[in-house]
XYZ file of N, CA and C in Angstrom:
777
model
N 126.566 122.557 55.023
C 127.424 122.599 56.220
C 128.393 121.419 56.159
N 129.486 121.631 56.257
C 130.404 120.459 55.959
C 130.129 119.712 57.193
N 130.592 118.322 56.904
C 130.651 117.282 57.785
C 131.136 117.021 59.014
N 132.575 118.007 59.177
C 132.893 117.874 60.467
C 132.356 119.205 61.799
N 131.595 119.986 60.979
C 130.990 121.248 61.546
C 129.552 120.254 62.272
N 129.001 119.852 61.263
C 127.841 118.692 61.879
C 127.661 117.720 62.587
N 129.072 117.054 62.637
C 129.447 116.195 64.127
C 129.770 116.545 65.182
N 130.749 117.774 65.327
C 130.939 118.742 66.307
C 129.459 119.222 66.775
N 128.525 119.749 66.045
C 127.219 120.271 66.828
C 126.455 119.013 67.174
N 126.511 117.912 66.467
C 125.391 116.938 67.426
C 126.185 116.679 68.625
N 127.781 116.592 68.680
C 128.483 116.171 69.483
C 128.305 117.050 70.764
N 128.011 118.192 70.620
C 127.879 119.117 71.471
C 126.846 118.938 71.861
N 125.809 118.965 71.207
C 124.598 118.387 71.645
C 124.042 117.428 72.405
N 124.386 115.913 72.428
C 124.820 114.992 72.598
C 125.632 115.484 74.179
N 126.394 116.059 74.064
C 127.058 116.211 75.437
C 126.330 117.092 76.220
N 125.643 118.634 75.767
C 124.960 118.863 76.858
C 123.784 117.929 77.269
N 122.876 117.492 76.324
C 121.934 116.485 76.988
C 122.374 115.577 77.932
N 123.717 114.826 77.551
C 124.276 113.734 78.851
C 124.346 114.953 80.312
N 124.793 115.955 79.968
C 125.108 117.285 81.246
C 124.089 117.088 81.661
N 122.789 117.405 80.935
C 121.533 117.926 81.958
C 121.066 116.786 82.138
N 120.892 115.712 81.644
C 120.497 114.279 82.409
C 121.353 113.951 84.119
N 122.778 114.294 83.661
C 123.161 114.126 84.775
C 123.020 114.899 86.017
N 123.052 116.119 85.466
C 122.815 117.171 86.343
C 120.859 116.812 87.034
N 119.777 116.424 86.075
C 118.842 115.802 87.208
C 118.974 114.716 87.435
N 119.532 114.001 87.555
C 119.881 112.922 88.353
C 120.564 112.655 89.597
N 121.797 113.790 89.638
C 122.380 114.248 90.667
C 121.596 115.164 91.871
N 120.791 116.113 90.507
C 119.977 116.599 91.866
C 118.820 115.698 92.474
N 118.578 114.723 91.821
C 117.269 113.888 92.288
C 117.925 113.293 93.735
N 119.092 112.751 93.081
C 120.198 112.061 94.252
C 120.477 112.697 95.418
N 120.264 113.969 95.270
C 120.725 114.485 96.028
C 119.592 115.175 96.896
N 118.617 115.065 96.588
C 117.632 115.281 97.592
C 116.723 114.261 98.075
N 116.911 112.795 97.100
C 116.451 111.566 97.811
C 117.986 111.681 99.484
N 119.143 111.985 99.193
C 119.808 111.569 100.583
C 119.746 112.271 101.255
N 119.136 113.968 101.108
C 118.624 115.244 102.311
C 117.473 114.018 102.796
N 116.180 114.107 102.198
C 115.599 112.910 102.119
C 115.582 111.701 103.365
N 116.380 111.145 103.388
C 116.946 110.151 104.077
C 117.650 110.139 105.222
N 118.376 111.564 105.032
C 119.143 112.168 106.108
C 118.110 112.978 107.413
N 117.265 113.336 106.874
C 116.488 113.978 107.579
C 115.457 112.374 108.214
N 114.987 111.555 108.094
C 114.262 110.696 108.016
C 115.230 109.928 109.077
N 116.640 110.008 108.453
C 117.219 109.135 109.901
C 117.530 110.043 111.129
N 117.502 111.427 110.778
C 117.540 112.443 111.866
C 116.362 112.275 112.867
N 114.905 112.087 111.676
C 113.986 112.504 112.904
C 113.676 110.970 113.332
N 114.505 109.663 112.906
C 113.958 108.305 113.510
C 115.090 109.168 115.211
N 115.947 109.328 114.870
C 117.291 109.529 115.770
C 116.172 110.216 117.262
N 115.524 111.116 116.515
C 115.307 111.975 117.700
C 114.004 111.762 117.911
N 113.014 110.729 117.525
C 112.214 109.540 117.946
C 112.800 108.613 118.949
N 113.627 107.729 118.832
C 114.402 107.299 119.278
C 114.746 107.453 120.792
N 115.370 108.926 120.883
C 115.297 109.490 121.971
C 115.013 109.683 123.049
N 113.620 110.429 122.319
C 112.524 110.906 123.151
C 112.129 109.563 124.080
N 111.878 108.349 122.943
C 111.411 107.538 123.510
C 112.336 106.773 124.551
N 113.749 106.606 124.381
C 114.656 106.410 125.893
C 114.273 107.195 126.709
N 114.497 108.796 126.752
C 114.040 109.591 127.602
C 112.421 109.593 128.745
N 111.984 109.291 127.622
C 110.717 108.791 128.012
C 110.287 107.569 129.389
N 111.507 106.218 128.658
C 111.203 105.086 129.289
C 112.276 105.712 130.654
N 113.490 106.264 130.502
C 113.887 106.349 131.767
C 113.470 107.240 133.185
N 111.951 107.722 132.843
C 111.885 108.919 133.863
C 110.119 108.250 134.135
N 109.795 106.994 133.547
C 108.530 106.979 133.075
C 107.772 106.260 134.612
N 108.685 104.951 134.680
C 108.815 104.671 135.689
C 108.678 104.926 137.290
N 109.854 105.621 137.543
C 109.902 106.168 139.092
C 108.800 107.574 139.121
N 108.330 108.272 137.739
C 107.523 108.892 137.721
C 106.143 108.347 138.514
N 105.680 107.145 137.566
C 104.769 106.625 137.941
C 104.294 105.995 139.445
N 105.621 105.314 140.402
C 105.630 105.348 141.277
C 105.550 106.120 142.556
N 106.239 106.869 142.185
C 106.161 108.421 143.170
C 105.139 108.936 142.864
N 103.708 108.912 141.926
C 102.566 109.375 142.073
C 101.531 108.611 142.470
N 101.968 107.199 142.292
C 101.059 106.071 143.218
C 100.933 106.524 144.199
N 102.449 106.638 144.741
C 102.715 106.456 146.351
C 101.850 107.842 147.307
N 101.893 109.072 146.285
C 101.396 110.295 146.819
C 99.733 110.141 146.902
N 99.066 109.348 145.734
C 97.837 109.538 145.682
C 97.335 108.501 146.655
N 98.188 107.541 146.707
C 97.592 106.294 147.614
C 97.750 106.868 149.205
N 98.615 107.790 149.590
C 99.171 108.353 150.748
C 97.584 109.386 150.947
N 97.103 110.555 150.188
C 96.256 111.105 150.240
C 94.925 110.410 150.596
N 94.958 109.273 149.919
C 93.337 108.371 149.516
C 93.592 107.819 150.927
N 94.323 107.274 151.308
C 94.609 106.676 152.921
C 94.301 107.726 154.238
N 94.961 109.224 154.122
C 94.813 109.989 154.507
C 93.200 111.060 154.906
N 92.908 111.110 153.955
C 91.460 112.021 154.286
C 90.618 110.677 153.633
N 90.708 109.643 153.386
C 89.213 109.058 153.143
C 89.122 107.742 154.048
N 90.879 106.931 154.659
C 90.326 106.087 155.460
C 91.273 106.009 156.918
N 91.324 106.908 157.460
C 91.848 107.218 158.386
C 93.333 106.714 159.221
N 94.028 106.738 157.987
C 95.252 106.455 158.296
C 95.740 107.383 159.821
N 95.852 108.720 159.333
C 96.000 109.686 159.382
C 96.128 109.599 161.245
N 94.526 109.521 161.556
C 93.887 109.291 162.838
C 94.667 108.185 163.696
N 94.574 107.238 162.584
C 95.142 105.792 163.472
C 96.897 105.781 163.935
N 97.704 106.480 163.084
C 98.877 106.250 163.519
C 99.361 107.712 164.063
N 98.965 109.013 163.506
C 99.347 110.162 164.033
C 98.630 110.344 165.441
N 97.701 110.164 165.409
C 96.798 110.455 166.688
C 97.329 109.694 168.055
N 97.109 107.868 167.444
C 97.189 106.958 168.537
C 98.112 106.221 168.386
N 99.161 106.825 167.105
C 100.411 105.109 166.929
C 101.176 105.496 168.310
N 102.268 104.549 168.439
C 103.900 104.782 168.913
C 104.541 106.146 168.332
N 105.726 106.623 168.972
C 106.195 107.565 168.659
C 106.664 107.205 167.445
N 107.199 106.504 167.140
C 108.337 105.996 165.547
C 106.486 105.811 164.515
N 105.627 105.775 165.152
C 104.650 105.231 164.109
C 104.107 107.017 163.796
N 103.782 108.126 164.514
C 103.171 108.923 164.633
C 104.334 110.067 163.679
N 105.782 109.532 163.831
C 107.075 110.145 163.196
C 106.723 109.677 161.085
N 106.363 108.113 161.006
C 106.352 107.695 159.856
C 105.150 108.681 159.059
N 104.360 108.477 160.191
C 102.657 108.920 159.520
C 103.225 110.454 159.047
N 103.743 111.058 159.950
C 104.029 112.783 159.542
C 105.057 113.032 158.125
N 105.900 112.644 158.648
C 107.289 112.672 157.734
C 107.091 111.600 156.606
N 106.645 110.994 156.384
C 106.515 109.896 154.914
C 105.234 110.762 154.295
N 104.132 111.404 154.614
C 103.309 111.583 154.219
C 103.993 113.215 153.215
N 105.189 113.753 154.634
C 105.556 114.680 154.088
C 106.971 114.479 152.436
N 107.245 113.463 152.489
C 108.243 112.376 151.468
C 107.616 112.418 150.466
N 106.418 111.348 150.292
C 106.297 111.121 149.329
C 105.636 112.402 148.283
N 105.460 113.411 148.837
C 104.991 114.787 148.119
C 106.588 115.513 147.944
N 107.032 115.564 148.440
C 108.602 115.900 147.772
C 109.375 115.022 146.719
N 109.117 114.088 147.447
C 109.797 112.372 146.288
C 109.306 113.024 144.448
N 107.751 112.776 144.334
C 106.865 113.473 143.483
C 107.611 114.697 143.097
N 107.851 115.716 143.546
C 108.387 117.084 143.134
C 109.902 117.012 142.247
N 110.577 115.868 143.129
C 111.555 115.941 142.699
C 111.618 115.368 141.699
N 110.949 114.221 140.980
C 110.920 113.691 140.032
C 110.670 114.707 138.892
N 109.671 115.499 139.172
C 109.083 116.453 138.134
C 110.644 117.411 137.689
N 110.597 117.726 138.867
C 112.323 118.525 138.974
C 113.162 118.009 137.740
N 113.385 116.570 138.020
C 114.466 116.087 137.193
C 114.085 116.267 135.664
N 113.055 115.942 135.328
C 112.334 115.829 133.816
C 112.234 117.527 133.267
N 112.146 118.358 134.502
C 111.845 119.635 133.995
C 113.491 119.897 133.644
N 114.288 119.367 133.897
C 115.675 119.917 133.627
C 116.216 119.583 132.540
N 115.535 118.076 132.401
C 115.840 117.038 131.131
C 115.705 117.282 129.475
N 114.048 118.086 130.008
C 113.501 117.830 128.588
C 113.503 118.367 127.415
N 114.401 119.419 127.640
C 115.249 119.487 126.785
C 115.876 118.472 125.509
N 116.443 118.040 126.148
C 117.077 116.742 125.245
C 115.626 115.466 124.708
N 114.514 116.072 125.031
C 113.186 115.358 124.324
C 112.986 115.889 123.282
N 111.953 115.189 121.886
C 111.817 116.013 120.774
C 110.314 115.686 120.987
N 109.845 116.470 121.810
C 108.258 116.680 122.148
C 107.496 116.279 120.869
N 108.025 117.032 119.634
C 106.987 116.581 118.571
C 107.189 115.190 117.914
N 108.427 114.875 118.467
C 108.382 113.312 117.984
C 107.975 112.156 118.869
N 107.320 112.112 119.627
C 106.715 111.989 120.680
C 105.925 112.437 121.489
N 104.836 111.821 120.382
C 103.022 112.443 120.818
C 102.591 112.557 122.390
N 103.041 111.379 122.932
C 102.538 111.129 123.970
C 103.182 112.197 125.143
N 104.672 113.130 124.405
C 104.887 113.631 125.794
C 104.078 114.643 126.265
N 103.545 115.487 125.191
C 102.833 116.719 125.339
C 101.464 116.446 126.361
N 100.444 115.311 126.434
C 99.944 114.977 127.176
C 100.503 114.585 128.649
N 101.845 114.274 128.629
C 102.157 113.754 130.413
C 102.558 115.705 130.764
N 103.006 116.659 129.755
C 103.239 117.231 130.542
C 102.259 118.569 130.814
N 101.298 118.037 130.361
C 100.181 119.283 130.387
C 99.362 118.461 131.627
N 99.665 117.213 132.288
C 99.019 116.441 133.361
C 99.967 116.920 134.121
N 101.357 117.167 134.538
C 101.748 117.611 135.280
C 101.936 118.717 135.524
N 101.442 119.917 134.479
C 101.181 120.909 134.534
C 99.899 121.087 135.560
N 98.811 120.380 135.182
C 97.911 120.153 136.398
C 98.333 120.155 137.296
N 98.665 119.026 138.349
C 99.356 118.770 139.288
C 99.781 119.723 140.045
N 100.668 120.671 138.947
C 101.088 121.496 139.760
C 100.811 122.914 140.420
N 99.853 123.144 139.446
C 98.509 124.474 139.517
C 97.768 124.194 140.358
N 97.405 122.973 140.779
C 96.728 122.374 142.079
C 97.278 122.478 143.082
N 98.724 122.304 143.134
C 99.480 123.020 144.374
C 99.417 123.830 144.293
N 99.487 124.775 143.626
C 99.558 126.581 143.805
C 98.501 127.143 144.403
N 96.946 126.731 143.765
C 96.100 127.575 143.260
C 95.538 128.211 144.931
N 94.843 129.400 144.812
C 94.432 129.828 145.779
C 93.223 129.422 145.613
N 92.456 128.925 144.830
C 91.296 128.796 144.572
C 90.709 127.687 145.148
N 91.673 126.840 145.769
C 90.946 125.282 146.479
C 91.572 125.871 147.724
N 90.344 124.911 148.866
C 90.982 124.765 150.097
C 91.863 123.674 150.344
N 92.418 123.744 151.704
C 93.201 122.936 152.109
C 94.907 122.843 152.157
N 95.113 121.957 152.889
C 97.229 122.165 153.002
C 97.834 122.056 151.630
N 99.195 122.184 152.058
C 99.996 121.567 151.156
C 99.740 122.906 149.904
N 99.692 124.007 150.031
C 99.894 124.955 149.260
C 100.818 125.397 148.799
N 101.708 124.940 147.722
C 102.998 125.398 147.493
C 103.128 126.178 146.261
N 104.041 127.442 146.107
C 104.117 128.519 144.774
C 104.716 127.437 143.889
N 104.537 127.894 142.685
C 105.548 126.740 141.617
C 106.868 126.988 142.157
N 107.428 128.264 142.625
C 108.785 128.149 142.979
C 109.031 127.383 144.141
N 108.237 127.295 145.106
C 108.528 126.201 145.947
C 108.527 125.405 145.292
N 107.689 124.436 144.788
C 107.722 122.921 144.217
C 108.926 122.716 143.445
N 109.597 123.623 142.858
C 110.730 123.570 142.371
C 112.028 123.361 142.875
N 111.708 124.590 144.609
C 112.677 124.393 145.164
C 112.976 123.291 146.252
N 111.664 122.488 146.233
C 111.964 121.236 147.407
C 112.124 120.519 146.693
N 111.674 120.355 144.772
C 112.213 119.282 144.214
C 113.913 118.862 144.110
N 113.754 120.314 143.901
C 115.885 120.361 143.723
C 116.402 119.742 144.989
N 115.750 120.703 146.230
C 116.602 119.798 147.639
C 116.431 118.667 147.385
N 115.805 117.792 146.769
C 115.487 115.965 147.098
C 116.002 115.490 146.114
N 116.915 115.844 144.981
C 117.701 115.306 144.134
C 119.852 115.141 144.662
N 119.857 113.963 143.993
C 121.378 113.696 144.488
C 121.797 112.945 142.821
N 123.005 112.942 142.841
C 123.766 112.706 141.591
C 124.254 111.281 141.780
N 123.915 110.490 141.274
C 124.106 109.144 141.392
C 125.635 108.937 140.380
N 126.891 109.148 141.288
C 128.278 108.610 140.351
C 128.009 107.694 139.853
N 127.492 106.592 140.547
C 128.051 105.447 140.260
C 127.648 105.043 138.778
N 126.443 105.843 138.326
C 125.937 105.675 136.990
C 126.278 106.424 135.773
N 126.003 106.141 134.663
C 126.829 106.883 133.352
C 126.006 108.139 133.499
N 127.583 109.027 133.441
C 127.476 110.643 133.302
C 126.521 111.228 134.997
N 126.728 110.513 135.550
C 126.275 110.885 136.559
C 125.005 111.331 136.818
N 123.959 110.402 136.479
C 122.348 111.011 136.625
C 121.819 111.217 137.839
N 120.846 112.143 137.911
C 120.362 112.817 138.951
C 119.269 111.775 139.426
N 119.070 111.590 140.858
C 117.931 110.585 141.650
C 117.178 111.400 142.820
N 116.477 110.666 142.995
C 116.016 111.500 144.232
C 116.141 110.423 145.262
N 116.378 111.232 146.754
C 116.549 110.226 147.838
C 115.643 109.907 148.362
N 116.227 108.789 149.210
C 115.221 108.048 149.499
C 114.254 108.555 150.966
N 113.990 107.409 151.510
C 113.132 108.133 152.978
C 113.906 108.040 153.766
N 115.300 107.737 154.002
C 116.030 107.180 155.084
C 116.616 108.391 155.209
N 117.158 108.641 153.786
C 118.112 109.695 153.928
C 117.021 110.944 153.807
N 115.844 111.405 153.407
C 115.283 112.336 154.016
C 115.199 113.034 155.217
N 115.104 111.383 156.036
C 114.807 111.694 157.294
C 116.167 112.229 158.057
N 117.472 111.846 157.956
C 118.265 112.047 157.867
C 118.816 113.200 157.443
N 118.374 114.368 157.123
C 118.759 115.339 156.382
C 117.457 116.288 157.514
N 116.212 115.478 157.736
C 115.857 116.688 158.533
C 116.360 117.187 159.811
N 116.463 116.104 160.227
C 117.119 115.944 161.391
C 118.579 116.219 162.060
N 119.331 116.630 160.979
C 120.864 117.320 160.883
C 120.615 118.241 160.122
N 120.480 118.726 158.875
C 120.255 119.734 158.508
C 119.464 120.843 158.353
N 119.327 122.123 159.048
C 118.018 123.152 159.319
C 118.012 123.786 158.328
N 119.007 124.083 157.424
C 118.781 124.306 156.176
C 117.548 123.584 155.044
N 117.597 122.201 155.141
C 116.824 121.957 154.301
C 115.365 121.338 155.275
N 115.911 121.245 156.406
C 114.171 120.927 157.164
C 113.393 122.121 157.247
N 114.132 123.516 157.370
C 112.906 124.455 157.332
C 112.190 124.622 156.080
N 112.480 123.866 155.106
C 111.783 123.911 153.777
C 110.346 123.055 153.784
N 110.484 122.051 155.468
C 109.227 120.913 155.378
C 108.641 121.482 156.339
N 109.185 122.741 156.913
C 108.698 122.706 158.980
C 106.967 122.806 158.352
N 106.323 123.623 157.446
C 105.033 123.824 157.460
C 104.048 122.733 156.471
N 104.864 122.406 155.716
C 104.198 120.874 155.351
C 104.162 119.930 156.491
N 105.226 119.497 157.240
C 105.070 118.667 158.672
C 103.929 119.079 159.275
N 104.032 120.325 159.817
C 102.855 120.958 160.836
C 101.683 120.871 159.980
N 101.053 120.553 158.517
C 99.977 120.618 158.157
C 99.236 119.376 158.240
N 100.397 118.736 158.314
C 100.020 117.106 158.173
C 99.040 116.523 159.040
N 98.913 117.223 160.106
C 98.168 117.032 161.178
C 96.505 117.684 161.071
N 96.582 118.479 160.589
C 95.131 119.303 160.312
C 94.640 118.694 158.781
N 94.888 117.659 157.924
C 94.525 117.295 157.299
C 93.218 116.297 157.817
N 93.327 115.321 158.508
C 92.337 114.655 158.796
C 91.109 115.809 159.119
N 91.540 116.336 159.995
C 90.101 117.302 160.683
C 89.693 118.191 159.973
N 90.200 118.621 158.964
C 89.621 119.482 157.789
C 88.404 118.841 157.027
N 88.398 117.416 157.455
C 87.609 116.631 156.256
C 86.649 117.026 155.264
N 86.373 116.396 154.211
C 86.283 116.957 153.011
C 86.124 117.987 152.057
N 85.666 119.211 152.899
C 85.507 120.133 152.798
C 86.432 120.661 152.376
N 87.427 121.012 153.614
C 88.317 121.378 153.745
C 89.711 121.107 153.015
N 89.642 119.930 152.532
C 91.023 119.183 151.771
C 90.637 119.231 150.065
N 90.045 120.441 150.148
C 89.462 120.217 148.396
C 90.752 120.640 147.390
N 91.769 120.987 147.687
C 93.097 120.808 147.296
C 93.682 119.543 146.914
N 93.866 118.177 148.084
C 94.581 116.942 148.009
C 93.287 116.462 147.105
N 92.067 116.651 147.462
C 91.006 115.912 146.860
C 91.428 115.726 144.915
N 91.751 117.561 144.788
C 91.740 117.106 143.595
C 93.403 116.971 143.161
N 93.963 116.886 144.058
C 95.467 116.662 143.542
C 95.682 114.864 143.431
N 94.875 113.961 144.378
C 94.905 113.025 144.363
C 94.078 112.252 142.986
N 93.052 112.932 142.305
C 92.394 112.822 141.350
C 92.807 112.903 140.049
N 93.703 113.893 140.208
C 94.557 114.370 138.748
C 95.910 113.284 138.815
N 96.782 112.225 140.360
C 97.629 111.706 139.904
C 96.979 110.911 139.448
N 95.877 110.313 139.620
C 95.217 108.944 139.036
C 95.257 108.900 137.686
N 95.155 110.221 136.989
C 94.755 110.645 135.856
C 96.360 110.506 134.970
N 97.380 110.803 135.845
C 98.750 110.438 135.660
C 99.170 109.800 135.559
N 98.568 108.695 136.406
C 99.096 107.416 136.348
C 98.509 106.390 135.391
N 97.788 106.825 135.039
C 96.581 105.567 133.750
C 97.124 106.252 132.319
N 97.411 107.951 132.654
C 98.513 108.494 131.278
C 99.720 107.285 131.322
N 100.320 107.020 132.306
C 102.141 106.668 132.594
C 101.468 105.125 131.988
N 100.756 104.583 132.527
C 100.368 102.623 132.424
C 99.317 102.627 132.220
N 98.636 102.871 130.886
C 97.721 102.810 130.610
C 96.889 101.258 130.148
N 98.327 100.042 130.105
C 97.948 99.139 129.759
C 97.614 97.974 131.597
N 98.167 99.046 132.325
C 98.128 98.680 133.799
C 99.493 97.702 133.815
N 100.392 98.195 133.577
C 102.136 96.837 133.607
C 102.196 97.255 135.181
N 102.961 98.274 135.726
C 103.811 97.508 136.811
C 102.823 97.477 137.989
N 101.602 98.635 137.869
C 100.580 98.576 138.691
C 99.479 97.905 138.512
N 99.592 96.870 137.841
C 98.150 96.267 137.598
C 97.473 95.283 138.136
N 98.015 95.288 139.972
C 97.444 94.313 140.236
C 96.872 95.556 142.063
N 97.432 96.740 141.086
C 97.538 97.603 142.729
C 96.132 98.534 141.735
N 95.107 98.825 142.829
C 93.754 99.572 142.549
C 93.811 100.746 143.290
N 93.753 101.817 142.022
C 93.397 103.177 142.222
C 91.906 103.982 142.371
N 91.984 104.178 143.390
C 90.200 104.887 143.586
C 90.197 106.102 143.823
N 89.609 106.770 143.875
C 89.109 107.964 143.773
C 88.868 108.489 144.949
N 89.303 109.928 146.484
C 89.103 109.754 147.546
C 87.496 109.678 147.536
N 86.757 108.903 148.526
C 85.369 108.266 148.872
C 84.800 109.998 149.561
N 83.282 109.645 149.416
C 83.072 110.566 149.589
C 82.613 110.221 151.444
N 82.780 109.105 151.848
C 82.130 108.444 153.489
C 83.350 107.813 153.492
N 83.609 107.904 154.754
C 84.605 107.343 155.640
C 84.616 105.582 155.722
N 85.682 105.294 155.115
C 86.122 103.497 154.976
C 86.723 103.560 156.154
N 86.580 102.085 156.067
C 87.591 101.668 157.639
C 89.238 101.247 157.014
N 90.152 101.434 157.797
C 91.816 101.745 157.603
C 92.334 100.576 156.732
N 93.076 101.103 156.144
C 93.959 100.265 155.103
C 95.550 99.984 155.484
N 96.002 98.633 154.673
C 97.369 98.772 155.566
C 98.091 99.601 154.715
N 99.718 99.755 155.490
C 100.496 100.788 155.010
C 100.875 100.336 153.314
């Protein structure tokens, strides 16, 4: 074979080997940066979840203090008795209507997160699937026909008094949704019949809660049981509540606690 026929074929040779070296190298390259791309995708939507998380985690946690501590006050140490029964008028107004608040306050929060979570990446964030199978509780406890006692609401109610108790806060980026406060609750029942006939039979129950006693409230009993269970999910290391004690409603009557 002459000489320049034999440099031409190693040469060829020689060049496809550089081809297919390069060619896996390129593809190695090129799926170490899918690789990488995906890795900074799912830090991205880690990331996220976990803002999402910290911004709803909070007023979550509070608004279920406030409901379970409202209940535990209510049927186990006679709030209920002391200011509805025998307060002042403005005291017998707080006892009804705050008791009826902070169970909407609660709804609405859920409200907001149920609209949100969307923009969560549940699987990148272990912990959400547990808060929301606890508030899935929560809320089957309002429904269920199966317990006694008030405060019986369809999921579509709880939905729909959560929505009434949300307002759009301009003043903040992109305009996030809040829920109002007690001032302006009260304020809204009291001018608007539109959204007070949504409380007229939570108000009116508020009152037959004490005298139902325990028996009878086996609904709040265990709705107050499951936020506890919510709330040690939300602060489990005890941060913003850890100097405030959650109990369980008693099964004997304590003497009154302050507001």
């Amino acid at each position: 074979m002459p000489p320049e026929v034999v440099i031409a074929v190693v040469s060829a040779g020689v060049a496809i080997a550089c081809a297919l070296v390069s060619a896996i190298a390129t593809h190695r390259t090129t799926i170490e940066i899918q690789t990488l791309q995906q890795e900074a995708r799912q830090h991205t939507k880690l990331e996220l979840a976990e803002e999402r998380f910290r911004l709803y985690r909070e007023p979550l946690l509070w608004s279920a203090q406030s409901l379970q501590s409202r209940l535990y006050n209510g049927i186990g140490r006679g709030f209920l008795s002391r200011f509805l029964r025998h307060g002042l008028p403005e005291e017998q107004r707080y006892a009804r209507d705050n008791t009826v608040f902070v169970l909407a306050e609660y709804l609405g929060w859920l409200e907001i997160i149920r609209r949100d979570h969307r923009l969560w990446d549940r699987k990148a964030l272990a912990s959400i699937e547990p808060l929301f199978e606890m508030i899935g509780r929560t809320s089957h406890i309002l429904a269920t026909e199966e317990l006694k006692g008030p405060f019986r609401l369809f999921r579509g109610q709880q939905r729909a008094i959560g929505e009434l108790m949300l307002i759009r806060n301009e003043s903040s980026q992109n305009g996030a949704l809040e829920v109002i406060g007690y001032a302006a609750f009260c304020d809204k029942l009291d001018d608007d019949p539109r959204f007070a006939k949504w409380f007229d039979q939570l108000r009116t129950e508020v009152a037959t809660i004490e005298s139902a006693g325990l028996e009878g409230n086996q609904r709040l009993i265990k709705l107050q049981s499951a936020l506890i269970d919510l709330i040690k999910l939300l602060d489990p290391s005890g941060g913003p509540l850890a100097v405030v004690e959650q109990r369980r409603i008693p099964t004997t009557r304590e003497s009154p606690v302050d507001l």
